[in-house]
Amino acid sequence: MDSEKIIEVRSLTKKFKSLTAVNNLDLNVYKGDVFGFLGPNGAGKSTTIRMLLSLIKPNYGEINIFGKPLVQNRKDILRRIGAIVEKPDFYLYLSAYKNLEILGRISGADISKKKIMEMLELVGLAKRYNSKVKTFSHGMKQRLGIAQALLHDPELIILDEPTTGLDPQGMKEIRDLVRHLSIEKGKTVFLSSHILREVEIIATRMIIINKGATLVEGTVEELLKSDSMQVTVTVDNIEKAKSIIDLSGWQNNLKHIEKNDLLFELPTKEVADLNKHFVINEIKVNALVPVRSLEDYFLKITEGVNK
Amino acid sequence: MMKKIFILFFAVTFVLNAQNNNADKILSEVKSKFEKINDYKCDVNVKIDFDFIKMPDTKAVVYFKKPDKVKMESKGFAMLPKQGINFSPMQLLEGDFNTLYIRQEKLGNYTTDVIKIIPNSDSSKVIMTTLWIDNGQSLIRKIETISKKAGTIKIELNYPGNQSYPLPEAAKFYFNFGEMSMPMNSMQQDNSEDKTNGRVPQEMKGSVTITYSNYEINKGLPDSLFKDETKKEDSKKLDKKKK
Amino acid sequence: MTTIIYVELQKIFRKWRTYIGFIAIGVLAPIVQIALYYEGSGYVNHVTRGLQDSFFMSGNLFNGYLIGYIILQALYIHIPFLIVLVGGDLLAGEATSGTYRMLLTRPVSRFTLVTGKFIAGAFYVFLLLAFLFLVSVVGSLLIFGSGELITIKGKLIIFASDDVLWRFLAAYSYAFLSMTTVFAVSFFFSSMVENAIGPIMGTMAVLILLLILSVIPIDALQGAKKFYFTSYMGGWDNFFTDPLEFWNILRDAGVLLLHIFGLYGLTTYIFIKKDILS
């Protein structure tokens, strides 16, 4: 992994009256990362993205992008960023081409007609270049949003829910595009999405936040480590099982109890021993299900915090 | 005693009569001078000096044809007192009137006879006219007219030396219309419900100075030249009748 | 900055509401011209009635300049509404349509953006007034010809025909200041909300309120009149007085300029500090 930091956030805090939307957040994004930015609704993701793009001013903390403080180098930094923030909105009374032309002009880049048409071709809107955006479906606007984010060939691409409103084919195309941009073009992608499966497939690193603060940060592999895992053990006698675990060395590995299910996080090699321990103590194990997906991990970790 | 009264009465009457005869004679000499003018054309320069009007000096060409045809032409807008074209005393001596010799009076370098003309008819527009007539040259040097509509108008006339026609080179008009209603601003509309009708009374006095030049006298101006003016006057009379 | 101004002008002139002002003027002015074509001589007679008994009058007071003056007087009170239709939408419209996010993530400073929008909006004001001048003065001159201009300000004032055009140009220049002040008010309100209706109605409400307050015959309100910017908006008419009160005109123009720059400054401050949540 290239160690050059593209985004560095320290102690970022934003309050809206009595609500703390982002609370002392730290994160690092490295060059070439496809960085997954995850969190439940109201976690502070959009607020954080808006602060990265200087749409909102933080109350406290610092943001450095491309090694430079954002506040003092806003224009230079934004010149190298392409972004979609929530749903992309355009000038409905202008055509797709005209919207891109205007946004390209404002970016100060020398965007030729050819380049605009290339972008429209890339997102599958070349045939509708002259249609007014008000005639576009949500999915078409989403794709046009991606086109405007890539128009000036940015180094860092910030995508907030880029696949919203797209059909499975469209989602795959975005996924492939992000991979292409990251691997073949060397772009850094900061990706926020609710579709965790998508993030799991393409992200190289990620952060999960909740209530404005970091829960976990690391690579997908680190978070879904193969040398430790989560298992859900379904038993017939939950009370007896709890009392046995309390007396055992696994009480710290017990993360969550729900009905007859016990969620353990423990080294993979100890899973068989845990099963054996239940059996020896005459507790029937009806099921032993490993938790490996990001979605499960996400739900567990955020629910754990919410409890 | 009675005899003395009668002698005094006849003496006064004789003197008065003599004076009136004098006034008539003087006016007759003035008239005969004007009768030499059949028509004329000249250039005028008009300078208006009223409290209630501000306008630049204007140039115009005026035409006159006996007995009372007048016309004014100008490139731009021009305004000229009606008495500023027809100087003939004939208009003052129309109808039934009395003349009264008042006195001799020095007017600048000129000795003038002061004569009053009083129309007898109640329907006359003019209440009284006073003329200061240069008794050496039979020229009207000054006129003061009191009329029902136009208030008091004084006119001072200057003539060039050595001319055979009684046409001035300059005239200064002093007007005092009394209070006249003027619209308050350009956008004021006539509104029958508004008693002021959007107009305010203004004290209307001031002067107009006219210089005359390039006279062309008795060149035979055609009647057709004055046709438009005649139509305008007729139309105005018609509008007044309608009202 | 020129790029931003160009882009903003493109956006302004691609919206249908921009053309309401031009259409309104394009329809109203000819209606007034047609009406005056048939009834205009009566207007001149009304003005000069008191003098007609004693004076001959020649020349054409009923000409293109008079028509242009009448149209300006008649339409002037309505132009502000046409201005705020565009001014109120310049910033609030971006919030409504959600395009702030797209716009403000471009490498352009907020100062440049708000200034570019302000200049573009002021240019729209200029174009609208230029169109009014074209239709009402130039159009009237072509139809009715040229001549002296007669106005009434307590007394009759007649301007020589070669003394009128510069007065119109100066009056329209002053009118540009007045209307840019109205625009600045709507632009200011537009920076504070996310829907254009608010700034449009708000600006009209402010104008109407100040105009009403300035005519109520209460000493305190009359004394406060000098603080209402609406008291200075009609100063264009001072170019049609004789003698010209140059220092008064300059003072009044200065007050309007103060308002323009003050409102622009406030708007810029608000816009730069604002969190974009839409």
Tab-separated table of C-alpha atoms in Angstrom, chain A residues 25-231:
chain	number	residue	atom	x	y	z
A	25	LEU	CA	-13.801	11.829	14.113
A	26	ASP	CA	-10.457	10.602	12.848
A	27	LEU	CA	-9.892	8.904	9.525
A	28	ASN	CA	-7.133	8.329	6.985
A	29	VAL	CA	-7.437	7.582	3.314
A	30	TYR	CA	-4.354	6.522	1.379
A	31	LYS	CA	-3.553	6.928	-2.258
A	32	GLY	CA	-5.171	4.268	-4.391
A	33	ASP	CA	-7.661	3.275	-1.676
A	34	VAL	CA	-11.219	2.470	-2.398
A	35	PHE	CA	-12.292	3.690	1.006
A	36	GLY	CA	-15.653	2.532	2.313
A	37	PHE	CA	-17.372	5.066	4.566
A	38	LEU	CA	-20.160	3.327	6.403
A	39	GLY	CA	-22.616	4.019	9.148
A	40	PRO	CA	-26.336	3.783	9.876
A	41	ASN	CA	-28.737	6.607	9.005
A	42	GLY	CA	-27.926	9.728	10.982
A	43	ALA	CA	-24.407	8.541	11.777
A	44	GLY	CA	-22.871	11.696	10.367
A	45	LYS	CA	-21.661	10.406	6.996
A	46	SER	CA	-23.176	13.153	4.838
A	47	THR	CA	-22.090	15.805	7.310
A	48	THR	CA	-18.532	14.457	7.188
A	49	ILE	CA	-18.532	14.355	3.386
A	50	ARG	CA	-19.874	17.923	3.254
A	51	MET	CA	-17.058	19.016	5.545
A	52	LEU	CA	-14.492	17.281	3.335
A	53	LEU	CA	-15.892	19.275	0.417
A	54	SER	CA	-16.096	22.537	2.415
A	55	LEU	CA	-19.860	22.752	2.087
A	56	ILE	CA	-20.034	22.829	5.883
A	57	LYS	CA	-17.530	24.326	8.268
A	58	PRO	CA	-16.465	22.147	11.205
A	59	ASN	CA	-16.627	23.493	14.730
A	60	TYR	CA	-13.376	21.809	15.578
A	61	GLY	CA	-10.722	19.617	14.048
A	62	GLU	CA	-8.606	19.603	10.955
A	63	ILE	CA	-8.921	18.247	7.477
A	64	ASN	CA	-5.899	17.769	5.267
A	65	ILE	CA	-6.319	16.638	1.678
A	66	PHE	CA	-3.370	15.922	-0.582
A	67	GLY	CA	-1.215	16.856	2.399
A	68	LYS	CA	-2.598	20.417	2.551
A	69	PRO	CA	-5.022	21.982	5.016
A	70	LEU	CA	-8.422	22.280	3.372
A	71	VAL	CA	-9.272	25.742	4.708
A	72	GLN	CA	-6.234	27.487	3.254
A	73	ASN	CA	-6.044	25.502	0.016
A	74	ARG	CA	-9.665	25.002	-0.846
A	75	LYS	CA	-9.538	25.886	-4.512
A	76	ASP	CA	-6.394	23.892	-5.269
A	77	ILE	CA	-7.771	20.877	-3.442
A	78	LEU	CA	-11.234	21.004	-5.012
A	79	ARG	CA	-9.628	21.195	-8.433
A	80	ARG	CA	-8.379	17.681	-7.832
A	81	ILE	CA	-11.610	16.275	-6.417
A	82	GLY	CA	-14.734	15.037	-8.138
A	83	ALA	CA	-17.758	14.406	-5.974
A	84	ILE	CA	-21.385	13.370	-5.752
A	85	VAL	CA	-23.058	14.519	-2.552
A	86	GLU	CA	-26.314	12.659	-1.859
A	87	LYS	CA	-28.530	12.745	-4.918
A	88	PRO	CA	-27.031	14.681	-7.791
A	89	ASP	CA	-29.107	17.697	-8.774
A	90	PHE	CA	-28.720	19.583	-11.988
A	91	TYR	CA	-30.187	22.558	-13.791
A	92	LEU	CA	-33.346	20.873	-14.996
A	93	TYR	CA	-33.982	23.456	-17.692
A	94	LEU	CA	-30.607	22.738	-19.296
A	95	SER	CA	-29.547	19.711	-21.308
A	96	ALA	CA	-27.168	17.063	-20.001
A	97	TYR	CA	-24.462	18.441	-22.254
A	98	LYS	CA	-25.055	22.019	-21.122
A	99	ASN	CA	-24.967	21.067	-17.468
A	100	LEU	CA	-21.612	19.362	-17.899
A	101	GLU	CA	-20.302	22.240	-19.973
A	102	ILE	CA	-21.248	24.762	-17.268
A	103	LEU	CA	-19.820	22.673	-14.451
A	104	GLY	CA	-16.678	22.081	-16.474
A	105	ARG	CA	-16.257	25.819	-17.098
A	106	ILE	CA	-16.678	26.619	-13.430
A	107	SER	CA	-14.059	24.009	-12.582
A	108	GLY	CA	-11.663	26.083	-14.640
A	109	ALA	CA	-10.545	23.064	-16.607
A	110	ASP	CA	-10.362	23.167	-20.360
A	111	ILE	CA	-13.194	20.756	-21.031
A	112	SER	CA	-13.699	20.149	-24.701
A	113	LYS	CA	-16.889	19.013	-26.376
A	114	LYS	CA	-15.139	15.711	-27.074
A	115	LYS	CA	-14.366	15.195	-23.402
A	116	ILE	CA	-17.961	15.912	-22.395
A	117	MET	CA	-19.267	13.432	-24.949
A	118	GLU	CA	-16.712	10.852	-23.736
A	119	MET	CA	-18.030	11.209	-20.208
A	120	LEU	CA	-21.599	10.905	-21.388
A	121	GLU	CA	-20.621	7.830	-23.368
A	122	LEU	CA	-18.931	6.376	-20.288
A	123	VAL	CA	-22.144	6.623	-18.263
A	124	GLY	CA	-24.403	5.579	-21.111
A	125	LEU	CA	-26.058	8.959	-21.745
A	126	ALA	CA	-24.440	9.971	-25.039
A	127	LYS	CA	-27.688	9.558	-26.982
A	128	ARG	CA	-29.528	11.854	-24.587
A	129	TYR	CA	-26.873	14.574	-24.518
A	130	ASN	CA	-29.254	17.222	-25.814
A	131	SER	CA	-32.248	16.276	-23.682
A	132	LYS	CA	-33.201	18.541	-20.798
A	133	VAL	CA	-32.347	16.977	-17.470
A	134	LYS	CA	-35.922	17.384	-16.289
A	135	THR	CA	-36.791	14.512	-18.654
A	136	PHE	CA	-34.254	12.181	-17.003
A	137	SER	CA	-35.129	9.354	-14.612
A	138	HIS	CA	-33.481	9.168	-11.212
A	139	GLY	CA	-31.039	6.562	-12.432
A	140	MET	CA	-30.076	8.704	-15.422
A	141	LYS	CA	-29.446	11.673	-13.151
A	142	GLN	CA	-27.299	9.426	-10.964
A	143	ARG	CA	-25.211	8.471	-13.968
A	144	LEU	CA	-24.950	12.077	-15.070
A	145	GLY	CA	-23.752	12.826	-11.523
A	146	ILE	CA	-20.921	10.357	-11.973
A	147	ALA	CA	-20.071	11.969	-15.305
A	148	GLN	CA	-19.764	15.410	-13.725
A	149	ALA	CA	-17.617	13.989	-10.924
A	150	LEU	CA	-15.150	12.548	-13.442
A	151	LEU	CA	-15.277	15.357	-15.960
A	152	HIS	CA	-12.090	17.146	-14.985
A	153	ASP	CA	-10.086	13.942	-14.354
A	154	PRO	CA	-9.818	14.312	-10.581
A	155	GLU	CA	-7.343	12.404	-8.413
A	156	LEU	CA	-9.787	11.882	-5.563
A	157	ILE	CA	-13.369	10.874	-6.187
A	158	ILE	CA	-15.899	11.178	-3.383
A	159	LEU	CA	-19.073	9.225	-4.021
A	160	ASP	CA	-22.003	9.459	-1.662
A	161	GLU	CA	-24.452	6.645	-2.424
A	162	PRO	CA	-23.483	6.430	-6.127
A	163	THR	CA	-25.612	3.381	-6.918
A	164	THR	CA	-28.899	4.680	-5.465
A	165	GLY	CA	-31.662	4.259	-7.988
A	166	LEU	CA	-29.632	2.061	-10.318
A	167	ASP	CA	-30.703	-1.370	-11.456
A	168	PRO	CA	-28.396	-4.369	-10.797
A	169	GLN	CA	-26.737	-3.909	-14.173
A	170	GLY	CA	-26.143	-0.261	-13.391
A	171	MET	CA	-24.723	-1.137	-9.981
A	172	LYS	CA	-22.327	-3.564	-11.549
A	173	GLU	CA	-21.224	-0.951	-14.040
A	174	ILE	CA	-20.486	1.479	-11.236
A	175	ARG	CA	-18.617	-1.158	-9.324
A	176	ASP	CA	-16.514	-1.969	-12.381
A	177	LEU	CA	-15.932	1.698	-13.020
A	178	VAL	CA	-14.755	2.305	-9.463
A	179	ARG	CA	-12.424	-0.672	-9.703
A	180	HIS	CA	-11.121	0.561	-13.037
A	181	LEU	CA	-10.534	4.050	-11.680
A	182	SER	CA	-8.737	2.722	-8.653
A	183	ILE	CA	-6.633	-0.028	-10.124
A	184	GLU	CA	-5.979	1.129	-13.663
A	185	LYS	CA	-6.156	4.892	-13.281
A	186	GLY	CA	-4.669	5.082	-9.819
A	187	LYS	CA	-7.507	7.213	-8.490
A	188	THR	CA	-8.451	7.299	-4.849
A	189	VAL	CA	-12.125	6.678	-4.229
A	190	PHE	CA	-13.985	7.664	-1.074
A	191	LEU	CA	-17.220	5.723	-1.184
A	192	SER	CA	-20.187	5.992	1.101
A	193	SER	CA	-22.928	3.478	0.609
A	194	HIS	CA	-25.731	1.662	2.372
A	195	ILE	CA	-25.331	-1.304	0.043
A	196	LEU	CA	-22.709	-3.031	2.134
A	197	ARG	CA	-22.310	-5.913	-0.267
A	198	GLU	CA	-21.102	-3.421	-2.873
A	199	VAL	CA	-18.590	-1.942	-0.433
A	200	GLU	CA	-17.396	-5.342	0.656
A	201	ILE	CA	-16.661	-6.298	-2.936
A	202	ILE	CA	-14.705	-3.219	-3.979
A	203	ALA	CA	-13.441	-1.434	-0.857
A	204	THR	CA	-9.845	-1.861	0.183
A	205	ARG	CA	-10.205	0.011	3.456
A	206	MET	CA	-13.161	1.239	5.374
A	207	ILE	CA	-14.456	2.978	8.417
A	208	ILE	CA	-17.700	2.417	10.252
A	209	ILE	CA	-19.036	5.386	12.173
A	210	ASN	CA	-22.035	5.851	14.397
A	211	LYS	CA	-23.329	8.898	16.261
A	212	GLY	CA	-20.602	10.893	14.594
A	213	ALA	CA	-17.722	8.846	15.986
A	214	THR	CA	-15.460	6.081	14.653
A	215	LEU	CA	-16.422	2.545	15.577
A	216	VAL	CA	-13.830	0.655	13.606
A	217	GLU	CA	-11.362	1.456	10.877
A	218	GLY	CA	-9.163	-0.803	8.835
A	219	THR	CA	-8.993	-3.022	5.780
A	220	VAL	CA	-11.915	-5.295	5.029
A	221	GLU	CA	-9.662	-8.274	5.741
A	222	GLU	CA	-8.604	-6.810	9.081
A	223	LEU	CA	-12.197	-6.283	10.098
A	224	LEU	CA	-13.324	-9.646	8.805
A	225	LYS	CA	-10.124	-11.365	10.052
A	226	SER	CA	-9.682	-15.040	8.981
A	227	ASP	CA	-7.721	-15.903	12.155
A	228	SER	CA	-10.671	-14.842	14.263
A	229	MET	CA	-14.261	-14.959	13.469
A	230	GLN	CA	-17.687	-14.416	14.803
A	231	VAL	CA	-19.915	-17.399	15.391
